[in-house]
mmCIF file of C-alpha atoms and ligand atoms in Angstrom:
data_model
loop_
_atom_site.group_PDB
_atom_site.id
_atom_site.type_symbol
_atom_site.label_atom_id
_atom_site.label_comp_id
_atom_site.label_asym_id
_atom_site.label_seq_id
_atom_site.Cartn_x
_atom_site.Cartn_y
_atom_site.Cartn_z
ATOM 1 C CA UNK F 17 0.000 0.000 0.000
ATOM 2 C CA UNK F 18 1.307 3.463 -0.574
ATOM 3 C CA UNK F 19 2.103 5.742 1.977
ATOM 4 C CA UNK F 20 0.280 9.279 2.913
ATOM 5 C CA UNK F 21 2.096 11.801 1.949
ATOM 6 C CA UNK F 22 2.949 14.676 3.715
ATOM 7 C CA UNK F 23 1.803 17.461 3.113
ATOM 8 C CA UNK F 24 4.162 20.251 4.322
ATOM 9 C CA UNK F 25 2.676 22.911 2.483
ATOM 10 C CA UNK F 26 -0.594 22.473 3.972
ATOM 11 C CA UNK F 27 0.441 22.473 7.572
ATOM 12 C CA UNK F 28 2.920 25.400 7.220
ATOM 13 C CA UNK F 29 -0.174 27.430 6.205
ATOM 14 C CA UNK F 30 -1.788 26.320 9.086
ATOM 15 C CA UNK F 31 0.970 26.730 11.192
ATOM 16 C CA UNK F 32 1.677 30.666 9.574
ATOM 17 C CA UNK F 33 -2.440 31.003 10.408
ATOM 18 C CA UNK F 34 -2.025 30.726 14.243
ATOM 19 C CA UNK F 35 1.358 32.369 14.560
ATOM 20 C CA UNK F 36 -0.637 35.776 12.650
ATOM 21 C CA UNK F 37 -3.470 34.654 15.348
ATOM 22 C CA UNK F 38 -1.025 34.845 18.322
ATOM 23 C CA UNK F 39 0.928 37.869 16.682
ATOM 24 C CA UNK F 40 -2.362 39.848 16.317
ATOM 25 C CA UNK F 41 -3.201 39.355 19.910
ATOM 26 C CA UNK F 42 0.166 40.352 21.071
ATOM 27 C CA UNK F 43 0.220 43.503 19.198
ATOM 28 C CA UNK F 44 -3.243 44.217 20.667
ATOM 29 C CA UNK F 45 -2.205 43.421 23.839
ATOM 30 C CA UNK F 46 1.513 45.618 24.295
ATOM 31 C CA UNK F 47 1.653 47.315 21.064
ATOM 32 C CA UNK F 48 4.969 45.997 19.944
ATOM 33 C CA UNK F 49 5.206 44.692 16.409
ATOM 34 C CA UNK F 50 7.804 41.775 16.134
ATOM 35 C CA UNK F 51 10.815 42.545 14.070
ATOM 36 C CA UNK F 52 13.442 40.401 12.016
ATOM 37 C CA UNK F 53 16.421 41.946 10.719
ATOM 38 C CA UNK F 54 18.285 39.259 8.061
ATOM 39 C CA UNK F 55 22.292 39.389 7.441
ATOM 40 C CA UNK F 56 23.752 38.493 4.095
ATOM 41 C CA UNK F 57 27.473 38.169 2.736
ATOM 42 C CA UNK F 58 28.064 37.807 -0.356
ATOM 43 C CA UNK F 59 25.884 36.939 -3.876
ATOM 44 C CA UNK F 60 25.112 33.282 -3.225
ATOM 45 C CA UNK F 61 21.950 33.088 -5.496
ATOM 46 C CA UNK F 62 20.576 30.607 -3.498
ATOM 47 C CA UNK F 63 20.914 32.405 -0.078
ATOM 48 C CA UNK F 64 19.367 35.242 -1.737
ATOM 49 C CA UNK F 65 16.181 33.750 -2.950
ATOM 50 C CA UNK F 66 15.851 32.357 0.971
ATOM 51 C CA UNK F 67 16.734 35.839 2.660
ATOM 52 C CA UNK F 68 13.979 37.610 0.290
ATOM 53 C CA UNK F 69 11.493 35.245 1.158
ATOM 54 C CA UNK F 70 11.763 34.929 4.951
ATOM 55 C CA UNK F 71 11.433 38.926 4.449
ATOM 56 C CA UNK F 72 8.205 38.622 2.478
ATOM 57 C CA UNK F 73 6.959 36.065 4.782
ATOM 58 C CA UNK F 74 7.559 39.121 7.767
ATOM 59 C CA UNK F 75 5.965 41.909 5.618
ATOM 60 C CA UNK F 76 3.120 39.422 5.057
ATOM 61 C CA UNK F 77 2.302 38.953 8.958
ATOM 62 C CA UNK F 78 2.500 42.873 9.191
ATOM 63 C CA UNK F 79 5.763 42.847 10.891
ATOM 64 C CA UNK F 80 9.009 44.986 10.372
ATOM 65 C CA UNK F 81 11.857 42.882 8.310
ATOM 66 C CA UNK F 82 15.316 44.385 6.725
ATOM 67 C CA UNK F 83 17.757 42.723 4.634
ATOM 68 C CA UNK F 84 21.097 43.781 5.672
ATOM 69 C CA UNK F 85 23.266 42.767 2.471
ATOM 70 C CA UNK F 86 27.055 43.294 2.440
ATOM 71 C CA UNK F 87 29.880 42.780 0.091
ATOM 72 C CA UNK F 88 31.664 39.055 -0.139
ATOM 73 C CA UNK F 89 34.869 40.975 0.817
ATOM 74 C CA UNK F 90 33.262 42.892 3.825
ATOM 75 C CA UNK F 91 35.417 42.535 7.010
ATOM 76 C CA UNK F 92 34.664 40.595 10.265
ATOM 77 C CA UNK F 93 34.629 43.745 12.333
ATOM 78 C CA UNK F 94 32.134 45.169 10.136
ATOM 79 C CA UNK F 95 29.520 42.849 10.492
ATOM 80 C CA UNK F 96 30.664 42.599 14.536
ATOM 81 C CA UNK F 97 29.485 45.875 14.940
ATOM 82 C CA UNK F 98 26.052 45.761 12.797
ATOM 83 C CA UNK F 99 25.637 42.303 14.821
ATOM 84 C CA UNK F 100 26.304 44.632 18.100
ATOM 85 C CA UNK F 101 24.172 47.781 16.735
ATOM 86 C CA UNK F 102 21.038 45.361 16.115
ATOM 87 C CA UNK F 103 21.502 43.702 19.599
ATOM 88 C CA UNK F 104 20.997 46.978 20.901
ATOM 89 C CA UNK F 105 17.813 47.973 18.781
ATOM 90 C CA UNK F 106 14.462 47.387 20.761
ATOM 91 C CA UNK F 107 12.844 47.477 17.236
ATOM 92 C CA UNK F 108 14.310 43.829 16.261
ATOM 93 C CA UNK F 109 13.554 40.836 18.479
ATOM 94 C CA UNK F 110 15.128 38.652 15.406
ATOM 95 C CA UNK F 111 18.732 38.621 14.082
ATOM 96 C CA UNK F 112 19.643 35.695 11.358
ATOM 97 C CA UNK F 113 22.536 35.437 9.775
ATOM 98 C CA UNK F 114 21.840 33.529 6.768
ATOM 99 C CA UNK F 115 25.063 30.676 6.067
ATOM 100 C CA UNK F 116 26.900 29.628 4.522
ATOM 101 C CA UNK F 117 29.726 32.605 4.778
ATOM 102 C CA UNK F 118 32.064 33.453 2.455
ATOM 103 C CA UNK F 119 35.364 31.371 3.265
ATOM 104 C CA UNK F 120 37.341 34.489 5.407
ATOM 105 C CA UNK F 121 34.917 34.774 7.786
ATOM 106 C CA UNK F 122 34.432 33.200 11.269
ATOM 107 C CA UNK F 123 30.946 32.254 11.134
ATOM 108 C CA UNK F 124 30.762 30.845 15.304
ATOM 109 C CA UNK F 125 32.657 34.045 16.480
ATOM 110 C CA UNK F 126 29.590 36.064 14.303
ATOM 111 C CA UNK F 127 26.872 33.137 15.416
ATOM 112 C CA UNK F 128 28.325 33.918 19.582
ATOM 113 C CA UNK F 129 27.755 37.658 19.003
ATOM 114 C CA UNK F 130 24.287 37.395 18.479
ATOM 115 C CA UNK F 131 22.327 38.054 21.462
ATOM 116 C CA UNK F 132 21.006 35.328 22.689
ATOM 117 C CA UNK F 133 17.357 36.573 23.325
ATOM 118 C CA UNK F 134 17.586 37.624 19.641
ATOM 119 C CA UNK F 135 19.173 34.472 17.793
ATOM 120 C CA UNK F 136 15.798 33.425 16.127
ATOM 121 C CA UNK F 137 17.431 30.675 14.468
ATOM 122 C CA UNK F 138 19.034 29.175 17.825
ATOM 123 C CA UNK F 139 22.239 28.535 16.396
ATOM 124 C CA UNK F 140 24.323 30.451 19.467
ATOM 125 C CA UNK F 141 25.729 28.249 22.273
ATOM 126 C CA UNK F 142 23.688 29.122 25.173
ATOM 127 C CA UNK F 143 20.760 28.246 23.009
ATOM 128 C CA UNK F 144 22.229 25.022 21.724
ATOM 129 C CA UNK F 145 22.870 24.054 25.706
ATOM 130 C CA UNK F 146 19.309 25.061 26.775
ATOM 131 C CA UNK F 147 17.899 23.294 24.204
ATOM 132 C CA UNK F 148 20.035 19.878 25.385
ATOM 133 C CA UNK F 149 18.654 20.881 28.871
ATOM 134 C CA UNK F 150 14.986 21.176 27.755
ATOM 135 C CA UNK F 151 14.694 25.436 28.510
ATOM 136 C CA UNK F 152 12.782 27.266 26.456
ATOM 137 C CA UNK F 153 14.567 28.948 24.491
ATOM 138 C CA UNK F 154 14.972 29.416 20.473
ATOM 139 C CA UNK F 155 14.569 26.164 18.626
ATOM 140 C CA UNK F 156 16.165 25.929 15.055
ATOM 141 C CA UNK F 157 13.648 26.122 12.335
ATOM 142 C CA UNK F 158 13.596 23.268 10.377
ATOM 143 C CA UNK F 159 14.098 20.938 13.106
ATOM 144 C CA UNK F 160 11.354 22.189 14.939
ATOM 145 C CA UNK F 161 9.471 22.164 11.593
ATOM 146 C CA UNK F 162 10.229 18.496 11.288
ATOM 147 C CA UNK F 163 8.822 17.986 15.044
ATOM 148 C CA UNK F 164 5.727 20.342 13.859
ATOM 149 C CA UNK F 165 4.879 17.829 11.212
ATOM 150 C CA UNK F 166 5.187 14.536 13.417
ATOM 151 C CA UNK F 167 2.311 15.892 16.005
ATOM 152 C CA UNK F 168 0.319 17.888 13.549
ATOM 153 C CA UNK F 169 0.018 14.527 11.746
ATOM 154 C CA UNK F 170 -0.344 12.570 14.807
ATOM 155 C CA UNK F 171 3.029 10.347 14.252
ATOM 156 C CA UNK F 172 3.355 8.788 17.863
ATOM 157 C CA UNK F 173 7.095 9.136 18.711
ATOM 158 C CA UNK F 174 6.803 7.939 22.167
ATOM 159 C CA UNK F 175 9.013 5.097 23.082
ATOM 160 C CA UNK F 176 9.449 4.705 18.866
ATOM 161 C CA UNK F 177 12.981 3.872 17.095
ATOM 162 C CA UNK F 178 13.901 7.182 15.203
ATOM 163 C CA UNK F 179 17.195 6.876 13.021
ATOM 164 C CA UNK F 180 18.216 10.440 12.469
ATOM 165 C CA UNK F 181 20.832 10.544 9.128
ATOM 166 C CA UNK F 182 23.251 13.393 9.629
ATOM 167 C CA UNK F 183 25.115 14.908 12.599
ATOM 168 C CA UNK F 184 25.140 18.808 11.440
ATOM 169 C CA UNK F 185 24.546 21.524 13.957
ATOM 170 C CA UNK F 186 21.425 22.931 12.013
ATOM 171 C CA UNK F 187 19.720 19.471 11.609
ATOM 172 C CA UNK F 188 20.484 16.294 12.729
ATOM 173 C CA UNK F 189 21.697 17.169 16.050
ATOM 174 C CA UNK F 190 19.022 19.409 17.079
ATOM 175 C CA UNK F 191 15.914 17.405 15.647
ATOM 176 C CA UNK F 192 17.822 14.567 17.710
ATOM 177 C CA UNK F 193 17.621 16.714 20.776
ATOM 178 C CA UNK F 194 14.028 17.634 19.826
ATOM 179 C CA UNK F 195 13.078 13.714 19.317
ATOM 180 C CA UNK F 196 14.841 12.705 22.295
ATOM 181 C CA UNK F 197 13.195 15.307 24.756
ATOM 182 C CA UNK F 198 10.215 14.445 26.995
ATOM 183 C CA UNK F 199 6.533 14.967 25.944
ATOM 184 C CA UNK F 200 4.367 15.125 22.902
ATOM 185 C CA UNK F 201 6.890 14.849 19.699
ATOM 186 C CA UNK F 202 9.856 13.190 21.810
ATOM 187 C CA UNK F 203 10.462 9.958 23.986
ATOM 188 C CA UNK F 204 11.200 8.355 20.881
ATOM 189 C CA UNK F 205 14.846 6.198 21.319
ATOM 190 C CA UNK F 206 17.456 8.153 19.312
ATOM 191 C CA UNK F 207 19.939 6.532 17.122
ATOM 192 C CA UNK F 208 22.288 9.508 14.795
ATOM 193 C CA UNK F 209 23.945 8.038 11.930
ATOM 194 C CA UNK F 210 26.729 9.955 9.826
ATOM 195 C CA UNK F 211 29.306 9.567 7.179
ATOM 196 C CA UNK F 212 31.407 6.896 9.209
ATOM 197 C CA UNK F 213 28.240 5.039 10.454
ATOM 198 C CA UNK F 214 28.813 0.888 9.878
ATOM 199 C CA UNK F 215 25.724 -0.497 8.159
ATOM 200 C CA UNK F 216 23.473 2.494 7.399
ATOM 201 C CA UNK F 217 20.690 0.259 5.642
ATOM 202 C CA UNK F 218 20.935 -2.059 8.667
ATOM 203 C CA UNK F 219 20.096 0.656 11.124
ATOM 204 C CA UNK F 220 17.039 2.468 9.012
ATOM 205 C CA UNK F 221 15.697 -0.967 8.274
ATOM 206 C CA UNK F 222 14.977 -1.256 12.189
ATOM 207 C CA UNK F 223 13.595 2.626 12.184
ATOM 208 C CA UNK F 224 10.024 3.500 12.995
ATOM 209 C CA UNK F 225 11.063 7.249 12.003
ATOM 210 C CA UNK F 226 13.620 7.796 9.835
ATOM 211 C CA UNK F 227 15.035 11.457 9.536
ATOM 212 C CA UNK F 228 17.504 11.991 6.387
ATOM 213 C CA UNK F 229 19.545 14.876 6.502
ATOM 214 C CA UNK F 230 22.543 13.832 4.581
ATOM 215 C CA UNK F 231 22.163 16.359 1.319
ATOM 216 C CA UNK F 232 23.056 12.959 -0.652
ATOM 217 C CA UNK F 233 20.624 12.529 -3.246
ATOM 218 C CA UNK F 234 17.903 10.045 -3.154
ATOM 219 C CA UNK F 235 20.696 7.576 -1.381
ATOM 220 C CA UNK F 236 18.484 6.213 1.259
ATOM 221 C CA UNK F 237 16.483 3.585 -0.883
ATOM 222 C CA UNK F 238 13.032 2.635 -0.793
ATOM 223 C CA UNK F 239 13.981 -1.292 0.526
ATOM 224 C CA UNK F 240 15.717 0.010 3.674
ATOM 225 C CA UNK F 241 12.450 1.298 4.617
ATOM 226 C CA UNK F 242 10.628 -0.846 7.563
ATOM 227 C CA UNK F 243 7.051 -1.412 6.042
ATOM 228 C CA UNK F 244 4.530 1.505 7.941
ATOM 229 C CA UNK F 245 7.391 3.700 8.980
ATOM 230 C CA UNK F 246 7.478 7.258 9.033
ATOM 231 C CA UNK F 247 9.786 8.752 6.319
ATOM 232 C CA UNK F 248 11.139 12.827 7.040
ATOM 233 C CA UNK F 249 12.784 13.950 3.690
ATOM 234 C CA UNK F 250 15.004 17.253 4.388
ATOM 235 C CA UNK F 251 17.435 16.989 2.037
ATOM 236 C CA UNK F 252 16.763 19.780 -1.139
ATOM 237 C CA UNK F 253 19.828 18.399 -4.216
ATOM 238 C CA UNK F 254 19.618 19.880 -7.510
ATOM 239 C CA UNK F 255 20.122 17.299 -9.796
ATOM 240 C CA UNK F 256 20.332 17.214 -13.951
ATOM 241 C CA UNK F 257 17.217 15.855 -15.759
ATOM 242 C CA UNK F 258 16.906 16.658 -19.424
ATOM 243 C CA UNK F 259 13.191 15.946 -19.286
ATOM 244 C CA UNK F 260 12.628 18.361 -16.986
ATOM 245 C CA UNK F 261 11.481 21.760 -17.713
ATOM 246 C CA UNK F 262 14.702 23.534 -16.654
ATOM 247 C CA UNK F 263 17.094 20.550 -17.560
ATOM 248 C CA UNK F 264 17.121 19.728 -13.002
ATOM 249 C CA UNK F 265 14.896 19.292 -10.583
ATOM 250 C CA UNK F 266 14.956 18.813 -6.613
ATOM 251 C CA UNK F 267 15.376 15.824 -5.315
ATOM 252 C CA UNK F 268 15.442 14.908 -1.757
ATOM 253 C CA UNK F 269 17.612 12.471 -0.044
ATOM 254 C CA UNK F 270 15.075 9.402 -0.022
ATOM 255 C CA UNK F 271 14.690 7.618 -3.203
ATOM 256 C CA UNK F 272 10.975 8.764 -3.218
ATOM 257 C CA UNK F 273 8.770 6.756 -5.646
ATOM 258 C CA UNK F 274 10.073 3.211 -3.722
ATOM 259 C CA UNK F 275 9.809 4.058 -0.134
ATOM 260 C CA UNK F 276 6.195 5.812 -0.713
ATOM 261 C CA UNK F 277 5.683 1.787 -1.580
ATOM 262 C CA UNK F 278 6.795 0.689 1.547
ATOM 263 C CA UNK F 279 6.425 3.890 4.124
ATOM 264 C CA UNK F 280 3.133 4.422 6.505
ATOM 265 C CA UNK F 281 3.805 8.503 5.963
ATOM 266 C CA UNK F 282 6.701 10.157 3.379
ATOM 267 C CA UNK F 283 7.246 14.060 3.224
ATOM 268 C CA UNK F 284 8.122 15.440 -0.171
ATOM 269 C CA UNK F 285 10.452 17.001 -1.998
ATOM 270 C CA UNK F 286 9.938 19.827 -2.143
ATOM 271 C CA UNK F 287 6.673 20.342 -0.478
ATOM 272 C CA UNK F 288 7.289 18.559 2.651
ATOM 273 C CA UNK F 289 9.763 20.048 5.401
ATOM 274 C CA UNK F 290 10.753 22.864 3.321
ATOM 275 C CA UNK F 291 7.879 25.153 3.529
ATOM 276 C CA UNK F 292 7.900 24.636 7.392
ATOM 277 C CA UNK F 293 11.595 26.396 7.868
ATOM 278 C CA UNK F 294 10.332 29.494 7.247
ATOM 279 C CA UNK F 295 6.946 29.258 9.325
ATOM 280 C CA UNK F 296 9.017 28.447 12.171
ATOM 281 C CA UNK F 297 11.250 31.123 11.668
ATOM 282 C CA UNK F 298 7.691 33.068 11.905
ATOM 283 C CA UNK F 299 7.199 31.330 15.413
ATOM 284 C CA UNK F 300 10.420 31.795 16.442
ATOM 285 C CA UNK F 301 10.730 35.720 15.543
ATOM 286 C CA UNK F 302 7.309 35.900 17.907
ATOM 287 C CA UNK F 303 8.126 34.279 20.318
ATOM 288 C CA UNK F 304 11.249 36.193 20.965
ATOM 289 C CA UNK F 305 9.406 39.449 20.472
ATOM 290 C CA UNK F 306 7.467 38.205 23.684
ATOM 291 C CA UNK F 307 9.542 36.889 25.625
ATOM 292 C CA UNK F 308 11.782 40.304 25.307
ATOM 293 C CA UNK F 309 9.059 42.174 25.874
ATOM 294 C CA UNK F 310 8.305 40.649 29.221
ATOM 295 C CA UNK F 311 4.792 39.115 27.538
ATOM 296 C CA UNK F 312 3.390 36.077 29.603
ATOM 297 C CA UNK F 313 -0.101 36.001 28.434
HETATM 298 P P1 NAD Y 405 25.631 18.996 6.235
HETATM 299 O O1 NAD Y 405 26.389 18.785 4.970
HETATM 300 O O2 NAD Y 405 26.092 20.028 7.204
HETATM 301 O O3 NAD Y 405 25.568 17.614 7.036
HETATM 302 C C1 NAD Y 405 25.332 16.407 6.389
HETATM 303 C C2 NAD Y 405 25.465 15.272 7.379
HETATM 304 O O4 NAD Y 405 25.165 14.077 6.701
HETATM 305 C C3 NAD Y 405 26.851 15.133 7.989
HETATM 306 O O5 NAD Y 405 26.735 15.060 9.388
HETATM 307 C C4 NAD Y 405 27.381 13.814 7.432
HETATM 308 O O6 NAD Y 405 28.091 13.057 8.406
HETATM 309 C C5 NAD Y 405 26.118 13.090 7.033
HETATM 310 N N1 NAD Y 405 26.355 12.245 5.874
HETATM 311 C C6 NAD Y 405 26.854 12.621 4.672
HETATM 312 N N2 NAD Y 405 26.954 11.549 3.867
HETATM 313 C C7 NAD Y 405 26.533 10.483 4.573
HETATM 314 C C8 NAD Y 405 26.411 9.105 4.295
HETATM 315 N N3 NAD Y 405 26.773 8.602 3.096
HETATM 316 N N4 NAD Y 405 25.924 8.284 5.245
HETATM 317 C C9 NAD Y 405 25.545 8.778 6.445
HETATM 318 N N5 NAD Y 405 25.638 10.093 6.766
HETATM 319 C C10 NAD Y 405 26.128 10.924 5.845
HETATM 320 O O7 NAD Y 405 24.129 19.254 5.792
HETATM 321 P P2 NAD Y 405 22.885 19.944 6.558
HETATM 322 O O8 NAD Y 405 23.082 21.394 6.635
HETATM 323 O O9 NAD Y 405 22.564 19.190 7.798
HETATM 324 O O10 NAD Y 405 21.743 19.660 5.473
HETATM 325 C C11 NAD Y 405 21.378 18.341 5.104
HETATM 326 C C12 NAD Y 405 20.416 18.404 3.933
HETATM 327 O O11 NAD Y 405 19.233 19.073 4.358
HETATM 328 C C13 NAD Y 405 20.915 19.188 2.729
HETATM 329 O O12 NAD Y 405 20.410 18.586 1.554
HETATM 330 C C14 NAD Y 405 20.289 20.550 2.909
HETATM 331 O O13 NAD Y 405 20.084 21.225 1.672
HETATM 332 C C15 NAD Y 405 18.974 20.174 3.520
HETATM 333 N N6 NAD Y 405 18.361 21.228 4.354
HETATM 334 C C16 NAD Y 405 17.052 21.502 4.144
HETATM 335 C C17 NAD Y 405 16.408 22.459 4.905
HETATM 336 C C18 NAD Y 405 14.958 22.710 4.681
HETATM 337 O O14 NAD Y 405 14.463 23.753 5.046
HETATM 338 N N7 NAD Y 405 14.242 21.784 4.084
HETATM 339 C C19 NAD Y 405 17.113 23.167 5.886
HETATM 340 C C20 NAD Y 405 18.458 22.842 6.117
HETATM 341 C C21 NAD Y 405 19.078 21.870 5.333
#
């Protein structure tokens, strides 16, 4: 039988709904409008396309969003001291710097100078540590997007196997932390594979919920899939297909049309996790804005 797909599109709308919901009310309620300032260096096309659109997705919800662009060849100190000028702006609750950086510059030094309260994407250390020791604090987005889409589809993850595939800091760790916390979306039984993992296809075949992060296309194949088990897709490769209509086409890093044969539930690509990054960015950028603003309702 085929698996549901899911469908990441449809919850991120859902998900966008309630943070304008919650964002309304909070405006109502102290009359601060939630603000997101986005750092870029450098002309990486892609990176630009993503820094636009978590702008438009701001502008949409009413709130205030810049794009802070600088030159590829802009020095460390410079962006230091826009990094330090925002921290000190009670008009932005958000700071992201969008990564990768161009090859000169120390991207953790930049990542530590980011207040914490204000490091919507939860990349900075203290965040990374509360987030191990289950504080609140800011979650990154597309792990907590993958988490999103387990409960909002009512994926049990209690006391399940989840194979996570990929040990970065902006996936596979966190959404390990995430999985392994307690309460609705965690308790599952964590297992992180990487690159020097023995017997990958031994280890998913045992999964319940498999999470591949790897940016390897299509290379986790439909017959390591355990029949019913849940299937999160995050990997976005570009890969050459003449008969598409631009000669490529995403691909993500399941091979898609044979585990949706074996799978209980698949996500997409694209479609799937992608389109929740940026809603939880949305959640995240509120949630500072209230938490800096002393809001408790
Ligand atoms: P990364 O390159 O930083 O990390 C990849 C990880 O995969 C590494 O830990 C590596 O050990 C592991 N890996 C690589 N080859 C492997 C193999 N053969 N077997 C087992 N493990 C292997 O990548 P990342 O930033 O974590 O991103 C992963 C993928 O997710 C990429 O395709 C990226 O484009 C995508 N991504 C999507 C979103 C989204 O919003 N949908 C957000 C972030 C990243």
């Amino acid at each position: 039988m085929s698996a549901r797909i899911i469908d990441g599109k449809a919850i991120a709308d859902r998900v966008r709904a309630q943070v304008r919901a919650d964002a309304d009310a909070f405006i109502a309620r102290t009359g601060v409008t939630p603000g997101l300032i986005v750092l870029i260096v450098g002309e990486n096309p892609a990176s630009q396309v993503y820094v636009r659109n978590k702008r438009k997705a701001c502008l949409d919800l009413g709130w205030y969003s810049e794009i802070r662009a600088f030159p590829a060849e802009v020095s460390q100190s410079e962006v230091e001291a826009q990094i330090e000028a925002l921290n000190a702006d009670p008009r932005v609750h958000g700071i992201l710097l969008q990564l990768p950086l161009p090859r000169h510059m120390d991207e953790q030094a930049l990542l530590e100078r980011i207040r914490p309260e204000k490091d919507v994407d939860g990349f900075h250390p203290v965040n990374v540590g509360k987030l191990s020791l289950g504080l609140p604090a800011p979650i990154p987005c597309t792990p907590l997007g993958i988490q999103r889409l387990l409960t909002e589809e009512g994926i049990e993850t209690r006391g399940r196997l989840a194979v996570v595939i990929g040990r970065s800091n902006i996936v596979g760790k966190p959404v390990a932390q995430l999985l392994l916390r307690k309460g609705a979306g965690g308790d599952a039984t964590v297992c992180v594979a990487h690159s020097r993992t023995a017997d990958l296809p031994g280890l998913v075949r045992q999964a319940d919920i498999v999470v591949a992060a790897m940016g390897q296309p299509e290379f986790v194949k439909g017959a390591w899939i355990k029949p019913g088990a849940t299937v999160i897709d995050v990997g976005i490769n570009r890969i050459s297909d003449p008969s598409a209509p631009k000669g490529s086409r995403l691909v993500g890093d399941v091979e898609f049309a044979a585990a949706r044969e074996v799978a209980g539930a698949i996500t997409p690509v694209p479609g799937g996790v992608g389109p929740m990054t940026i809603a939880m960015l949305m959640h995240n950028t509120l949630e500072c804005a209230r938490r800096l603003s002393g809001d408790s309702a």
